[in-house]
XYZ file of C-alpha atoms in Angstrom:
693
model
C -40.868 75.465 28.217
C -42.415 78.010 30.626
C -40.363 78.884 33.705
C -43.097 77.780 36.099
C -43.510 74.436 34.329
C -39.768 74.000 34.253
C -39.640 74.538 37.994
C -41.980 71.611 38.619
C -39.988 69.502 36.159
C -36.845 70.218 38.191
C -38.551 70.041 41.547
C -36.770 66.861 42.602
C -33.307 68.418 42.139
C -33.676 72.153 42.765
C -34.249 73.814 46.126
C -35.575 77.184 45.046
C -36.118 78.864 48.387
C -38.328 81.830 47.589
C -38.163 81.447 43.803
C -41.886 80.926 43.209
C -44.827 82.956 44.467
C -45.846 81.621 47.859
C -49.215 79.954 47.736
C -51.178 79.315 50.903
C -52.790 75.919 50.887
C -55.677 75.366 53.262
C -54.868 72.378 55.432
C -57.045 70.250 57.664
C -55.979 69.047 61.091
C -56.076 65.317 60.264
C -53.691 65.744 57.331
C -51.221 67.807 59.389
C -51.465 65.414 62.317
C -50.538 62.543 60.013
C -47.545 64.543 58.707
C -46.458 65.114 62.302
C -46.780 61.394 63.089
C -44.730 60.536 59.991
C -42.070 62.973 61.237
C -42.240 61.758 64.834
C -43.488 58.155 65.216
C -43.484 58.579 69.022
C -45.798 61.642 68.865
C -48.408 61.827 71.647
C -51.376 61.970 69.295
C -53.938 62.233 72.116
C -52.336 65.348 73.672
C -51.935 67.076 70.296
C -55.610 66.372 69.522
C -56.587 67.719 72.943
C -54.670 70.935 72.205
C -56.532 71.321 68.909
C -59.890 70.807 70.649
C -58.950 73.295 73.379
C -57.963 75.885 70.765
C -61.246 75.427 68.929
C -63.101 75.993 72.203
C -61.158 79.155 73.047
C -60.791 80.707 69.576
C -63.059 78.741 67.249
C -64.956 80.998 64.858
C -62.908 84.116 65.642
C -62.046 85.993 62.448
C -58.693 87.676 61.792
C -58.077 90.904 59.821
C -57.365 88.847 56.712
C -60.857 87.331 56.808
C -59.535 83.879 57.716
C -60.391 82.181 60.986
C -57.863 81.837 63.794
C -57.919 78.076 63.286
C -56.958 78.525 59.608
C -53.935 80.529 60.764
C -52.988 78.041 63.486
C -53.017 75.129 61.034
C -51.059 77.199 58.496
C -48.368 77.849 61.096
C -48.249 74.172 62.040
C -47.862 73.155 58.388
C -44.787 75.397 58.108
C -43.355 74.087 61.378
C -43.785 70.308 60.867
C -40.862 69.923 58.360
C -38.540 71.159 61.138
C -39.392 67.974 63.104
C -40.669 69.684 66.284
C -41.295 67.743 69.486
C -44.740 67.195 71.031
C -44.603 70.263 73.255
C -43.637 72.540 70.381
C -46.505 71.240 68.251
C -48.944 71.798 71.131
C -47.539 75.290 71.822
C -47.833 76.130 68.109
C -51.492 75.082 68.161
C -52.091 77.321 71.195
C -49.832 80.263 70.242
C -52.742 82.579 69.349
C -54.837 81.673 72.399
C -53.669 84.658 74.568
C -55.497 87.000 72.168
C -58.798 85.486 73.256
C -60.618 86.768 76.371
C -61.353 83.130 77.228
C -57.661 82.231 77.499
C -56.576 81.125 80.980
C -52.856 80.449 81.519
C -53.516 78.310 84.586
C -55.844 76.123 82.550
C -53.190 75.630 79.841
C -50.577 74.875 82.504
C -52.836 72.269 84.133
C -53.653 70.568 80.829
C -50.313 70.720 79.031
C -47.619 71.549 81.601
C -45.329 74.450 82.479
C -43.117 74.089 79.401
C -45.993 74.519 76.934
C -47.505 77.386 78.922
C -44.122 79.139 79.035
C -43.692 78.824 75.265
C -47.191 80.182 74.592
C -46.557 83.157 76.893
C -43.158 83.815 75.281
C -44.628 83.799 71.765
C -47.252 86.262 72.959
C -44.583 88.471 74.539
C -42.667 88.686 71.247
C -45.608 90.563 69.707
C -44.322 93.679 71.476
C -41.158 93.800 69.403
C -41.565 96.223 66.540
C -39.044 97.519 64.060
C -37.214 100.780 64.705
C -36.460 103.761 62.492
C -33.044 103.901 64.138
C -30.640 101.509 62.417
C -28.373 101.666 65.448
C -31.075 99.987 67.523
C -31.754 97.057 65.197
C -29.065 94.845 66.726
C -30.572 95.439 70.175
C -33.997 94.481 68.817
C -32.565 91.248 67.397
C -30.857 90.370 70.662
C -34.019 91.309 72.505
C -35.990 88.910 70.285
C -33.727 86.027 71.298
C -33.516 87.057 74.959
C -37.295 87.281 75.289
C -37.786 83.999 73.440
C -35.283 82.173 75.710
C -35.994 78.897 73.899
C -35.184 78.050 70.263
C -38.581 76.355 69.988
C -40.279 79.674 70.690
C -38.223 81.305 67.939
C -39.263 78.647 65.427
C -42.949 78.983 66.343
C -42.751 82.767 66.005
C -40.847 82.508 62.707
C -43.517 80.170 61.343
C -46.238 82.496 62.632
C -44.615 85.463 60.880
C -44.145 83.540 57.623
C -47.813 82.560 57.520
C -48.865 86.142 58.301
C -46.756 87.284 55.344
C -48.290 84.649 53.084
C -51.779 86.051 53.692
C -50.765 89.732 53.986
C -52.049 90.502 50.471
C -55.502 90.539 52.099
C -54.537 93.567 54.239
C -53.966 97.215 53.249
C -50.709 98.362 51.628
C -49.296 100.254 54.623
C -49.912 97.338 56.973
C -48.185 94.983 54.525
C -45.161 97.263 54.282
C -44.874 97.583 58.057
C -45.066 93.789 58.411
C -42.456 93.360 55.669
C -40.062 95.924 57.184
C -40.219 94.235 60.602
C -39.623 90.902 58.899
C -36.495 92.123 57.121
C -35.112 93.997 60.145
C -35.751 91.362 62.801
C -37.167 87.999 61.706
C -35.108 87.328 58.570
C -31.998 88.737 60.279
C -32.450 86.459 63.305
C -33.152 83.446 61.043
C -29.897 84.228 59.241
C -27.985 84.440 62.539
C -29.420 81.100 63.598
C -28.658 79.622 60.182
C -32.272 78.615 59.480
C -31.948 78.987 55.694
C -35.268 77.357 54.849
C -37.254 79.989 56.751
C -34.872 82.876 56.013
C -35.227 82.777 52.220
C -39.023 82.604 52.346
C -39.280 85.454 54.850
C -36.919 87.567 52.729
C -38.610 86.963 49.385
C -42.161 87.713 50.494
C -41.036 90.787 52.462
C -39.041 91.870 49.368
C -42.189 91.575 47.257
C -44.175 93.887 49.577
C -41.395 96.425 50.200
C -40.085 96.831 46.654
C -42.723 95.415 44.262
C -41.130 96.888 41.113
C -37.671 95.498 41.872
C -39.254 92.192 42.847
C -41.082 91.851 39.531
C -37.955 92.856 37.594
C -35.724 90.276 39.289
C -38.417 87.590 39.096
C -38.890 88.212 35.370
C -35.146 87.937 34.787
C -34.988 84.719 36.792
C -37.886 83.241 34.783
C -35.945 83.908 31.560
C -32.750 82.547 33.079
C -34.448 79.301 34.122
C -36.046 78.866 30.718
C -32.623 79.211 29.097
C -30.513 77.290 31.645
C -32.929 74.696 33.020
C -31.877 71.862 30.685
C -28.210 72.694 31.316
C -28.747 72.274 35.068
C -30.141 68.784 34.491
C -27.146 67.876 32.324
C -24.699 69.129 34.972
C -26.508 67.092 37.602
C -26.300 63.952 35.481
C -22.572 64.417 34.759
C -21.704 64.853 38.415
C -23.777 61.836 39.431
C -22.076 59.731 36.750
C -18.586 60.775 37.945
C -19.378 59.915 41.574
C -20.993 56.584 40.690
C -17.996 55.505 38.583
C -15.696 56.149 41.530
C -17.920 54.274 44.009
C -18.883 57.338 46.052
C -22.180 57.202 47.952
C -23.682 60.644 47.348
C -26.602 62.518 45.824
C -26.570 65.690 43.721
C -29.013 68.583 44.036
C -29.333 71.992 42.458
C -29.760 75.299 44.314
C -31.226 78.475 42.828
C -30.381 81.726 44.624
C -33.489 83.323 46.151
C -34.879 86.550 44.699
C -33.848 88.896 47.475
C -30.279 87.553 47.492
C -30.087 88.131 43.736
C -31.414 91.692 44.174
C -28.849 92.454 46.899
C -26.009 91.077 44.798
C -27.066 93.088 41.740
C -27.182 96.212 43.888
C -23.833 95.473 45.530
C -22.071 94.787 42.224
C -23.920 97.617 40.411
C -25.131 95.138 37.773
C -28.378 95.481 35.840
C -28.774 91.872 34.691
C -28.575 88.553 36.505
C -26.602 87.244 33.522
C -23.674 89.194 34.991
C -23.755 87.035 38.119
C -21.943 83.691 38.229
C -23.667 82.033 41.206
C -27.366 82.156 40.320
C -27.381 78.397 40.556
C -25.020 75.960 42.263
C -24.764 72.213 42.428
C -24.632 70.433 45.782
C -22.836 67.153 46.215
C -24.167 65.627 49.446
C -22.203 62.639 50.725
C -23.458 60.019 53.146
C -22.048 60.432 56.676
C -18.927 58.296 57.249
C -17.628 57.280 60.681
C -14.291 56.030 61.988
C -14.386 54.606 65.520
C -17.702 56.335 66.125
C -16.413 59.738 64.962
C -17.688 61.545 61.875
C -14.847 62.027 59.357
C -14.657 64.483 56.465
C -11.745 63.050 54.450
C -14.010 61.944 51.580
C -15.158 65.552 51.061
C -11.631 66.513 49.986
C -11.329 63.342 47.887
C -14.448 64.375 45.928
C -13.047 67.897 45.574
C -9.863 66.463 44.047
C -11.875 64.222 41.739
C -13.891 67.179 40.401
C -10.792 69.327 39.940
C -9.068 66.541 38.033
C -11.911 66.402 35.474
C -12.790 70.087 35.125
C -10.660 73.224 35.429
C -11.037 74.902 38.837
C -11.062 78.661 39.403
C -8.675 78.866 42.337
C -9.830 82.318 43.444
C -13.340 80.930 43.993
C -12.371 78.082 46.332
C -13.551 78.406 49.945
C -13.059 75.894 52.745
C -15.917 76.360 55.229
C -15.221 72.898 56.659
C -11.867 73.812 58.176
C -13.091 77.343 58.981
C -16.901 77.299 59.396
C -19.045 80.424 59.113
C -20.035 82.109 62.421
C -23.498 80.478 62.351
C -21.956 76.978 62.084
C -22.321 76.539 58.305
C -19.855 73.988 56.849
C -19.214 73.113 53.229
C -16.503 73.126 50.551
C -17.149 75.657 47.771
C -15.467 75.531 44.386
C -16.151 76.703 40.826
C -15.083 74.872 37.669
C -15.087 75.635 33.956
C -16.085 73.016 31.353
C -18.978 71.376 33.166
C -21.816 73.582 31.884
C -23.222 73.971 28.352
C -20.546 75.115 25.904
C -17.896 74.792 28.604
C -17.413 78.533 28.972
C -19.551 79.248 32.019
C -18.268 78.623 35.517
C -20.309 76.207 37.604
C -20.329 76.591 41.376
C -20.255 73.320 43.334
C -20.797 72.841 47.070
C -19.550 69.627 48.689
C -20.837 68.544 52.101
C -22.084 65.527 54.059
C -25.647 64.862 55.196
C -25.104 66.382 58.649
C -23.629 69.551 57.168
C -26.517 69.781 54.717
C -29.055 69.452 57.499
C -27.205 72.158 59.428
C -27.216 74.472 56.391
C -30.973 74.105 55.941
C -32.181 74.156 59.530
C -29.349 75.904 61.387
C -29.770 75.851 65.141
C -32.930 73.736 64.697
C -30.661 70.917 63.575
C -29.541 70.667 67.211
C -33.072 69.571 68.064
C -33.364 67.157 70.960
C -36.323 65.040 71.882
C -37.711 66.066 75.266
C -37.733 62.579 76.686
C -34.920 60.459 75.260
C -36.179 57.411 77.122
C -39.042 57.140 74.619
C -36.652 56.960 71.679
C -35.321 53.628 70.574
C -32.276 55.050 68.756
C -31.111 57.431 71.500
C -27.432 57.005 70.607
C -28.180 57.718 66.976
C -30.048 60.908 67.930
C -27.167 62.083 70.119
C -24.687 61.281 67.367
C -26.809 63.181 64.830
C -26.850 66.221 67.072
C -23.112 65.991 67.652
C -22.560 65.696 63.898
C -24.394 68.922 63.034
C -21.414 71.164 63.466
C -17.985 71.857 64.807
C -18.275 72.803 68.513
C -15.543 75.399 68.192
C -17.427 77.197 65.396
C -20.587 77.115 67.480
C -18.722 78.826 70.312
C -17.471 81.501 67.932
C -21.015 82.115 66.733
C -22.362 82.434 70.261
C -19.626 84.903 71.185
C -20.285 86.996 68.083
C -24.040 86.950 68.529
C -24.101 87.861 72.205
C -20.977 90.058 72.313
C -19.863 88.269 75.434
C -16.145 87.807 75.985
C -16.371 84.316 77.398
C -16.184 80.796 76.019
C -18.773 78.138 76.441
C -17.534 74.943 78.011
C -16.840 72.114 75.628
C -19.781 69.779 75.301
C -22.379 72.351 76.364
C -23.175 73.461 72.814
C -26.110 71.061 72.461
C -27.773 72.400 75.605
C -27.048 75.978 74.558
C -28.731 75.282 71.241
C -32.080 74.740 72.896
C -31.926 77.485 75.533
C -30.534 80.918 74.749
C -28.478 81.020 77.948
C -25.845 83.206 76.349
C -28.245 86.120 76.924
C -28.814 85.317 80.582
C -26.930 88.413 81.705
C -28.871 90.926 79.585
C -32.430 92.237 79.544
C -34.214 94.384 76.990
C -36.951 96.810 78.002
C -39.024 99.438 76.200
C -39.381 103.183 76.710
C -42.988 104.456 76.559
C -42.202 105.545 72.984
C -41.253 102.000 71.945
C -37.458 102.379 71.891
C -35.454 99.488 73.328
C -32.836 99.756 76.064
C -30.176 97.070 76.572
C -29.415 96.600 80.301
C -27.702 94.002 82.509
C -29.841 91.408 84.261
C -31.056 92.711 87.623
C -31.185 96.311 86.365
C -33.647 98.686 88.062
C -35.685 101.726 86.970
C -32.782 103.900 88.182
C -30.393 102.114 85.781
C -32.972 102.589 83.017
C -33.314 106.316 83.780
C -29.565 106.957 83.708
C -29.204 104.934 80.489
C -31.432 107.483 78.750
C -30.107 110.727 80.279
C -28.320 111.789 83.465
C -31.011 114.380 84.270
C -33.698 111.683 84.127
C -31.767 109.719 86.753
C -30.917 112.751 88.916
C -34.547 113.874 89.182
C -36.264 110.462 89.186
C -39.179 110.550 91.626
C -41.546 107.758 90.509
C -41.049 104.682 88.325
C -43.800 102.819 86.486
C -43.507 99.392 84.875
C -46.288 98.375 82.472
C -48.357 101.230 83.901
C -47.997 100.333 87.586
C -45.868 102.190 90.144
C -42.938 100.097 91.377
C -40.172 100.614 93.986
C -36.890 102.063 92.743
C -35.148 98.740 93.425
C -37.674 96.778 91.314
C -35.869 94.229 89.118
C -36.758 94.811 85.466
C -37.547 91.908 83.130
C -37.478 91.385 79.382
C -40.157 93.192 77.420
C -41.385 95.497 80.199
C -42.363 99.091 79.414
C -40.644 101.475 81.833
C -41.725 105.057 82.505
C -39.870 107.553 84.710
C -41.665 110.514 86.309
C -39.348 113.324 87.380
C -39.461 116.200 89.835
C -36.971 119.069 89.701
C -36.593 118.901 93.505
C -35.883 115.152 93.556
C -32.244 114.149 94.061
C -30.238 110.887 93.994
C -30.255 108.918 97.272
C -27.213 107.242 98.771
C -29.029 103.911 99.212
C -29.543 103.699 95.434
C -25.919 102.600 95.250
C -26.865 99.374 97.044
C -29.059 98.120 94.193
C -28.168 99.807 90.880
C -26.327 97.522 88.428
C -24.841 99.730 85.715
C -21.505 101.475 86.170
C -23.024 104.552 84.526
C -25.706 104.885 87.213
C -23.211 104.232 90.016
C -20.730 106.835 88.783
C -23.432 109.479 88.277
C -24.914 108.899 91.740
C -21.511 108.964 93.445
C -20.559 112.163 91.637
C -23.771 113.829 92.770
C -23.438 112.678 96.391
C -19.881 113.948 96.575
C -21.361 117.388 96.043
C -20.321 120.176 93.768
C -16.814 120.654 95.218
C -15.265 119.758 91.879
C -17.031 122.712 90.224
C -14.657 125.659 89.865
C -17.572 128.115 90.001
C -18.749 126.591 93.278
C -15.283 126.665 94.833
C -14.726 130.278 93.825
C -18.169 131.322 95.052
C -17.705 129.582 98.414
C -14.290 131.220 98.903
C -15.756 134.650 98.096
C -18.613 134.259 100.602
C -16.276 132.930 103.306
C -13.904 135.890 102.918
C -16.797 138.296 103.525
C -18.134 136.242 106.456
C -14.669 136.151 108.020
C -14.431 139.952 107.736
C -17.721 140.279 109.579
C -16.662 137.776 112.220
C -19.372 135.332 111.160
C -19.148 131.526 111.025
C -17.957 130.232 107.653
C -20.194 128.221 105.340
C -20.558 124.595 106.467
C -20.979 121.550 104.206
C -24.737 122.021 104.025
C -24.484 125.767 103.311
C -26.853 126.206 106.253
C -26.277 129.980 106.396
C -28.126 130.247 103.069
C -31.130 128.114 103.989
C -33.497 131.105 103.947
C -33.086 133.748 101.262
C -35.438 136.403 99.939
C -38.328 135.211 102.020
C -38.231 131.526 101.112
C -36.442 128.375 102.165
C -33.919 127.013 99.657
C -33.230 123.369 98.965
C -29.628 122.221 99.081
C -29.492 122.216 95.272
C -30.779 125.809 95.159
C -28.146 126.891 97.701
C -25.437 125.260 95.544
C -26.743 127.136 92.496
C -26.679 130.398 94.454
C -23.014 129.865 95.410
C -22.135 128.903 91.812
C -23.829 132.081 90.551
C -21.637 134.070 92.957
C -18.570 132.226 91.660
C -19.366 132.989 88.009
C -19.985 136.676 88.972
C -23.658 136.477 88.002
C -24.593 137.693 91.503
C -22.629 140.025 93.807
C -21.713 138.227 97.041
C -21.991 141.355 99.236
C -25.551 141.934 98.009
C -26.518 138.366 98.897
C -25.075 138.758 102.416
C -26.806 142.129 102.977
C -30.129 140.498 102.106
C -29.384 137.632 104.459
C -28.425 139.949 107.364
C -31.577 141.987 106.838
C -33.770 138.878 106.902
C -32.033 137.385 109.955
C -32.068 140.456 112.194
C -35.075 139.253 114.257
C -33.251 136.036 115.038
C -29.926 137.626 116.020
C -29.663 135.964 119.452
C -30.598 132.550 118.119
C -28.039 132.826 115.301
C -25.353 133.831 117.813
C -26.181 130.808 119.934
C -26.031 128.560 116.862
C -22.586 129.960 116.082
C -21.490 129.350 119.678
C -22.429 125.661 119.652
C -20.815 125.430 116.174
C -23.135 122.689 114.933
C -24.649 122.024 111.543
C -28.125 123.255 110.748
C -29.916 121.211 108.128
C -31.937 122.851 105.350
C -35.666 123.090 105.861
C -36.440 122.358 102.212
C -40.031 123.494 102.701
C -40.833 120.796 105.271
C -42.925 121.619 108.332
C -42.649 120.432 111.925
C -44.891 117.417 112.192
C -44.618 117.048 115.962
C -46.779 118.829 118.518
C -43.808 119.625 120.781
C -41.558 122.582 119.959
C -37.888 121.675 119.698
C -34.963 124.064 119.341
C -32.080 122.654 117.259
C -28.700 124.354 117.730
C -30.566 127.316 119.123
C -32.873 127.811 116.147
C -36.623 127.234 116.251
C -38.775 126.021 113.373
C -36.301 123.590 111.837
C -37.897 120.349 110.593
C -37.421 117.302 112.778
C -38.816 113.845 113.365
C -38.960 111.849 116.550
C -36.935 108.673 116.257
C -38.888 105.419 116.348
C -36.012 103.523 117.977
C -35.987 105.254 121.384
C -39.227 107.300 121.163
C -38.120 110.442 123.076
C -40.777 112.120 125.222
C -41.205 115.633 126.587
C -38.793 116.255 129.448
C -36.218 113.614 128.456
C -32.714 114.745 127.484
C -32.468 114.688 123.693
C -29.950 115.142 120.897
C -30.357 115.725 117.161
C -28.845 113.533 114.459
C -28.310 114.964 110.976
C -29.820 112.494 108.477
C -29.268 112.552 104.727
C -32.833 113.755 104.365
C -34.177 117.199 105.150
C -35.197 116.718 108.783
C -33.189 116.188 111.968
C -33.841 112.889 113.711
C -34.451 113.470 117.456
C -33.155 110.738 119.832
C -32.800 110.310 123.570
C -29.232 111.340 124.390
C -28.590 107.797 125.705
C -29.964 106.074 122.574
C -27.879 102.969 121.807
C -28.014 103.619 118.062
C -26.011 106.823 118.568
C -23.218 105.114 120.466
C -20.967 104.965 117.372
C -22.495 107.901 115.487
C -20.014 110.409 113.955
C -19.726 113.373 116.310
C -19.978 115.885 113.461
C -23.479 114.678 112.701
C -24.790 115.283 116.238
C -26.410 118.642 117.085
C -27.723 120.068 120.351
C -31.466 119.849 120.752
C -33.845 120.974 123.520
C -37.528 120.793 124.205
C -39.043 124.282 123.956
C -39.405 124.757 127.697
C -35.864 123.471 128.374
C -34.387 125.847 125.779
C -35.999 128.872 127.472
C -34.428 127.840 130.783
C -31.077 127.407 129.007
C -31.321 130.961 127.611
C -32.045 132.411 131.070
C -29.021 130.600 132.523
C -26.850 131.848 129.643
């Protein structure tokens, strides 16, 4: 018997996953709608039909790269999704998921017709299109987390998974490179996320088709071997099924028996891992599943019969003790529960080991649909068997194992409260403290919620943060304290003269950004070169009877005919400290340049006040003001007291590069630090002061 024919003969007992070539069947809306109604008797047929009509209006007739229409794709996606028993809103969102690609799409219109929830899902599915695979393996986990964080809702994930699966099914109509790119993204992100969420039914199909496009030769080799294996072992699988069913029936156990064939990609990975050339060297190509009816004691699901069946099987056939695994007592991180054993004597000839999985209906549903098995109807009031639905959801897994999975997936060191697992299953709240944004080159950055462009800049490189001048998000300039959101593209424009600002500390979120900013604002005192250079200059200044360098290095603000920024003055002192420049030469140049201003410098020394750097700024006021006896220093008239010509004034050293001029009785200066106040005079007043002196 041919392998393909044998598959159909065994179709009622074998779940083959991706065993056969995927064939895309064209489906019509009426047929799919009826399938949805059969799945959900309470389905709002009128609203679903309205969504289909709206989609036809917006996208009808539009052709995709594959040559199919958008409506063909939409119905294909819905056909994949219906077996997962989606609610009304998910079905409607799936119908509309491709609408944002159309120029006629209007979010407000969708919101008005179908509600906020549907509109949000459609927008989220559209947003996930930005996520592409990365060449950097280290970034893949961030991409997977980003996928879930941007989706926010498990329903969005299932729509996008179904969308990707259908795109793969028709990818043979596209060019080779495009197929490979699609397949690589599927393996790296979609199949990996489906595995994390335990959605086996979608995972195996995504893997097998992607495997076919990425490694066609290996795919054909494994498929050919599996065809031969099925032709040889197919009848034996039926016999094993019959024997197990007979044993259970004789002992009055309510259960059904199914077969499971390992999917192609899983076989390939196992062959590679074990360094085997033939699938005949593998023992778990097929397994039998004993699925027991759910049993309750005082309203609680009990698993005692699972172990009773295990004992029954072991009493009839010889168990291989090293192959026994109890995933009921200790579930897998994604919530999977089942007893696994292997026995000898059940298969043809009695020499081959047969793997058997024992589980109840709830565990089986969990193993097939993963997190989707936690599905809740949106409006429980419409459901007659509300208690049964709640019980079914509660039965789908051990809450403790679900917590473990959430912790592992999100890397958060906190436990979810007991009883919240069902809610968490629908909304990905365990990512509510992280966001994922793109660099212009498409790399992903993992940041805490509330992070700003400054946090983003420092996460890439300290220099990018230190010299950040302008931030752009999705191409538009934003303030430095702009709160970033999932999926945004962030660009930082730098300027070598830009420096960190103290007020950045009030809004940055990452400890890295905070520590870098604080270190910069503290100044370079911790640099040994700077300390040595400053001590050298001060020794020479002291010899000459000159004032020592102040905190702002004001004495160096003009050098070799140009005004130096604070950073440039620091560099100059560091160069002196590392002996790259001779200190005496620097001072000779400074004395020569300052000779015309000798009297003003002497007066500045007498008042012993700070002089801020000019930094290339110019006086923007019409009135001339002398600050600490020096003319031409940049200043700005304070807006709080608005000083006018003739009024007594005082200067206040800001953290910028200009002195703020206030009336000397300004209330804002009442508690100002004395060391930040400098003498200031209107031009005419300063001339009088000089005459009196």
